[in-house]
PDB file of C-alpha atoms and ligand atoms in Angstrom:
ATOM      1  CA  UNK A 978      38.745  24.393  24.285  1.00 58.00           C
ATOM      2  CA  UNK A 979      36.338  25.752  21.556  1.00 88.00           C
ATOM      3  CA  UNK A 980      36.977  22.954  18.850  1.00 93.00           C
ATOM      4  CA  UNK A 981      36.192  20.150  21.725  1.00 95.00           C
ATOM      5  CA  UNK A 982      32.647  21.617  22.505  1.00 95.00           C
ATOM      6  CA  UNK A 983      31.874  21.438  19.134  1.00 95.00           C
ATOM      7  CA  UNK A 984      33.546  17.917  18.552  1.00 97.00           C
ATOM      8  CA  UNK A 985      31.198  17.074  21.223  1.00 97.00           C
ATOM      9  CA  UNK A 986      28.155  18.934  19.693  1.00 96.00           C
ATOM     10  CA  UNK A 987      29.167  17.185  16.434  1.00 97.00           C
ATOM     11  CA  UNK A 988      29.000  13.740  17.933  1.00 97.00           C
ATOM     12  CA  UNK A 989      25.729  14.423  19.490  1.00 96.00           C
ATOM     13  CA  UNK A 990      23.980  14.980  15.705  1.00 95.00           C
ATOM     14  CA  UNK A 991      25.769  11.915  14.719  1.00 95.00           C
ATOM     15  CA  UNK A 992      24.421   9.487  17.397  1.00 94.00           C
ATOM     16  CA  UNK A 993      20.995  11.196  16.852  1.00 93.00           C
ATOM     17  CA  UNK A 994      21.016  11.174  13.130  1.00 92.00           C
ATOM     18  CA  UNK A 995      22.396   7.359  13.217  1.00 92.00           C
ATOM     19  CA  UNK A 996      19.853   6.183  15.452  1.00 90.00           C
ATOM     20  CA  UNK A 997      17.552   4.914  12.966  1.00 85.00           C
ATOM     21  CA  UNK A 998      19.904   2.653  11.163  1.00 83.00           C
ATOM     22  CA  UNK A 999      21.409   0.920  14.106  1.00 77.00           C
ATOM     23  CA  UNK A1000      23.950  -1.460  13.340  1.00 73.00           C
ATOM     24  CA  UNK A1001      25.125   0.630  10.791  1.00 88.00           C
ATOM     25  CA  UNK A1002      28.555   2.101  11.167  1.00 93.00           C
ATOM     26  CA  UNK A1003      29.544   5.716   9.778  1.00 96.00           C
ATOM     27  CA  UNK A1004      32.124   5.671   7.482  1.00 96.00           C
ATOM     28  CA  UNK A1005      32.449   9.559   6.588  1.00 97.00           C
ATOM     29  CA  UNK A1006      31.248  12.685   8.706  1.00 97.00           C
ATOM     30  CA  UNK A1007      31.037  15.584   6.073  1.00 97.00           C
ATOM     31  CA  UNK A1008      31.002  18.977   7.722  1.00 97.00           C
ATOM     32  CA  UNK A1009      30.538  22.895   6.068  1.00 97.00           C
ATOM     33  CA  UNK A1010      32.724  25.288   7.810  1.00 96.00           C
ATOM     34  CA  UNK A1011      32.694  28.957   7.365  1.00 96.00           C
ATOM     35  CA  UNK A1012      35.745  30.725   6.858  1.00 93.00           C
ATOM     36  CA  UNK A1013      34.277  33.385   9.179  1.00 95.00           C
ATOM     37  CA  UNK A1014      34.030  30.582  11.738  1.00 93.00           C
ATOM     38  CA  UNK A1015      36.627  30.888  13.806  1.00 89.00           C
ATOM     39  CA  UNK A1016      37.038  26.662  14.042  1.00 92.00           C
ATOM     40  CA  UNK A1017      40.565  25.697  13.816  1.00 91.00           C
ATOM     41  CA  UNK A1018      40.261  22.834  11.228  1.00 92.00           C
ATOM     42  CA  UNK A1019      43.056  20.812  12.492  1.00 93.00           C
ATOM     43  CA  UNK A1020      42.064  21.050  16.227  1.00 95.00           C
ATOM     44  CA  UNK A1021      38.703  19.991  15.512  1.00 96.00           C
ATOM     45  CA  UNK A1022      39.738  17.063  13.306  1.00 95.00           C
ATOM     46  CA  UNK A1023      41.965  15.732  16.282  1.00 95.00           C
ATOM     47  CA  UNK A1024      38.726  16.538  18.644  1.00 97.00           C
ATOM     48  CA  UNK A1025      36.638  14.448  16.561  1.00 97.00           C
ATOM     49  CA  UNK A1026      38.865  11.888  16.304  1.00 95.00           C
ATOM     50  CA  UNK A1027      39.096  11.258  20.029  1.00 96.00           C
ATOM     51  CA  UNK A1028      35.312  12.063  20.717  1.00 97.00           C
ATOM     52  CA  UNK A1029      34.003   9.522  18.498  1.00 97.00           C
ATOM     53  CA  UNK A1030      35.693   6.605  19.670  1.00 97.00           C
ATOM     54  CA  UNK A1031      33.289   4.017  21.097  1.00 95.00           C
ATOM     55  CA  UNK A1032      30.508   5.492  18.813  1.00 95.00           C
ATOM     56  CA  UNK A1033      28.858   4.211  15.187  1.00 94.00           C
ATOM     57  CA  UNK A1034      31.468   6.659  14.063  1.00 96.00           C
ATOM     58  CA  UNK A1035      34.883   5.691  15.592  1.00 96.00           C
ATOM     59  CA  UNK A1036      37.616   5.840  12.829  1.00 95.00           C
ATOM     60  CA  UNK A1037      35.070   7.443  10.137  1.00 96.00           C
ATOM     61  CA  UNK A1038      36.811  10.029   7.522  1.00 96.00           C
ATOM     62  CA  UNK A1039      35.946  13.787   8.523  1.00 96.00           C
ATOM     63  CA  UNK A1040      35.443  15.381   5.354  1.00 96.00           C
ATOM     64  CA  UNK A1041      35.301  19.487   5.566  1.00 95.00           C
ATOM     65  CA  UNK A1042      34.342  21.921   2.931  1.00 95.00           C
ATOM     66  CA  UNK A1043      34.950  25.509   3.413  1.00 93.00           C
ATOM     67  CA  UNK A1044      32.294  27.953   3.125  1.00 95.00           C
ATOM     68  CA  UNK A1045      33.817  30.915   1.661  1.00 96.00           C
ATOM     69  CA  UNK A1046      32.898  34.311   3.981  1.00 97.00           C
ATOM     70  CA  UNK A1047      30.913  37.200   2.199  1.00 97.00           C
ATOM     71  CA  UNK A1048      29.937  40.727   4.316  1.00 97.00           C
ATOM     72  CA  UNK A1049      27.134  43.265   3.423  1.00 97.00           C
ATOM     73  CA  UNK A1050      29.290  46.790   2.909  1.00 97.00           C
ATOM     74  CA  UNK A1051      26.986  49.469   3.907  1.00 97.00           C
ATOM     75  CA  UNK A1052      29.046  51.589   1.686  1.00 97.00           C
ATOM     76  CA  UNK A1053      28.640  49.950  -1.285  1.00 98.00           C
ATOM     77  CA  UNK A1054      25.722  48.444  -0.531  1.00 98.00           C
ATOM     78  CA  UNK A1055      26.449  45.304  -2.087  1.00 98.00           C
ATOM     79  CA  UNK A1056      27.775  41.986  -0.788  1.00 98.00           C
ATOM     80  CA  UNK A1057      31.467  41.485  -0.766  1.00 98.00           C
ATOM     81  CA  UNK A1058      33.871  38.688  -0.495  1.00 97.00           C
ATOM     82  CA  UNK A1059      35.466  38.398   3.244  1.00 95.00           C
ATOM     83  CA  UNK A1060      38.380  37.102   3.933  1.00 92.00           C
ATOM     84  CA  UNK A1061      38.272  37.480   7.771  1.00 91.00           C
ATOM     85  CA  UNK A1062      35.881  38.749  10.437  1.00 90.00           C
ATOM     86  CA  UNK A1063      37.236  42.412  11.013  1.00 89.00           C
ATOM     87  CA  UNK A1064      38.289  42.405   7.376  1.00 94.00           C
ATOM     88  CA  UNK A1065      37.765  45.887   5.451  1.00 96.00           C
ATOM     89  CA  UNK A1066      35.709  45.898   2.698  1.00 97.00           C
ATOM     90  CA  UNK A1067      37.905  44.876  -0.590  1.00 96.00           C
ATOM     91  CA  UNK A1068      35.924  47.716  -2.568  1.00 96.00           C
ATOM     92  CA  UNK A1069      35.812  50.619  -0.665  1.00 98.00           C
ATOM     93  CA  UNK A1070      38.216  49.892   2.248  1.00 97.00           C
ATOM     94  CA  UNK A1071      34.858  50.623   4.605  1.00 97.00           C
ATOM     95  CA  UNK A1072      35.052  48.824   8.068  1.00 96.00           C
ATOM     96  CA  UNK A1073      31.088  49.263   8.003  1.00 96.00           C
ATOM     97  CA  UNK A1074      30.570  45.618   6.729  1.00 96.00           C
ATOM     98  CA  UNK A1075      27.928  42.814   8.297  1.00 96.00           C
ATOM     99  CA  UNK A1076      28.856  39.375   7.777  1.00 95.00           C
ATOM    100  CA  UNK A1077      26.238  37.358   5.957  1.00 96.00           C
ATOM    101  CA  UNK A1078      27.738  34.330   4.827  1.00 96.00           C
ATOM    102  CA  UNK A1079      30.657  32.008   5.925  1.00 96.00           C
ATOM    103  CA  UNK A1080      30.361  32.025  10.093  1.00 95.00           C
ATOM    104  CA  UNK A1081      28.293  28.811  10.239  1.00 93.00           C
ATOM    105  CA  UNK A1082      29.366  25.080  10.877  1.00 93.00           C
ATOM    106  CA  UNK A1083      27.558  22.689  10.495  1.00 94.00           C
ATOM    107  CA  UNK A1084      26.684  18.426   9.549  1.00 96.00           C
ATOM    108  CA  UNK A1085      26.336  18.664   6.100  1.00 96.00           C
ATOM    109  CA  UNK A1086      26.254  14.583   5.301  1.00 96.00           C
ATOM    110  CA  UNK A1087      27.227  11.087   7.064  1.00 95.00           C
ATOM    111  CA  UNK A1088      28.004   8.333   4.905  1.00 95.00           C
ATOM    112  CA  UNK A1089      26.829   5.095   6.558  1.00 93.00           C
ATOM    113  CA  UNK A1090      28.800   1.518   5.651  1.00 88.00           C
TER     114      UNK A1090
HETATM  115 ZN1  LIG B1087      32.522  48.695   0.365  1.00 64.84          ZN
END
């Protein structure tokens, strides 16, 4: 299962990043997720959940803000909004466009107690 390698991944930044304030418990994991990601928020959230039990971070809030996905259209030569992947371009109805924005995840904050 995708989402539980990247719970996993997830936990591993969290452990690292935590490291330096032992003792300190994590009371919110804020994470950016592309809407080109392909990360099913829901699964992930459960993945988390279980993943980080018996860590600094067992029971902490998972916050997630969306990343909205944007495309280069080599048509129009100018950046477009994307809704999906293998979305046509909303200008031109091209297929020629490049994602550029929206297919990253990533740690974007922890909140420590
Ligand atoms: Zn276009």
């Amino acid at each position: 299962m995708h989402e539980m390698s990247l719970a996993e991944g997830i936990r591993g930044i969290v452990e690292e990043a935590t490291r330096a304030h032992s003792g300190r418990r994590v009371d919110a994991v804020v994470l950016e997720i592309g809407a080109l990601a392909a990360v099913e928020v829901e699964a992930l959230s459960f993945c988390l959940e279980v993943v980080l039990r018996g860590t600094v971070a067992e029971g902490a809030r998972i916050e997630i803000e969306a990343i909205p996905g944007a495309g280069w259209c080599m048509q129009c030569a100018a950046t477009v909004p994307l809704a999906a992947l293998c979305d046509a371009c909303p200008q031109c109805g091209s297929y020629q466009v490049q994602a550029t924005a929206g297919t990253e995840m990533r740690v974007k904050a922890l909140e420590l107690e």
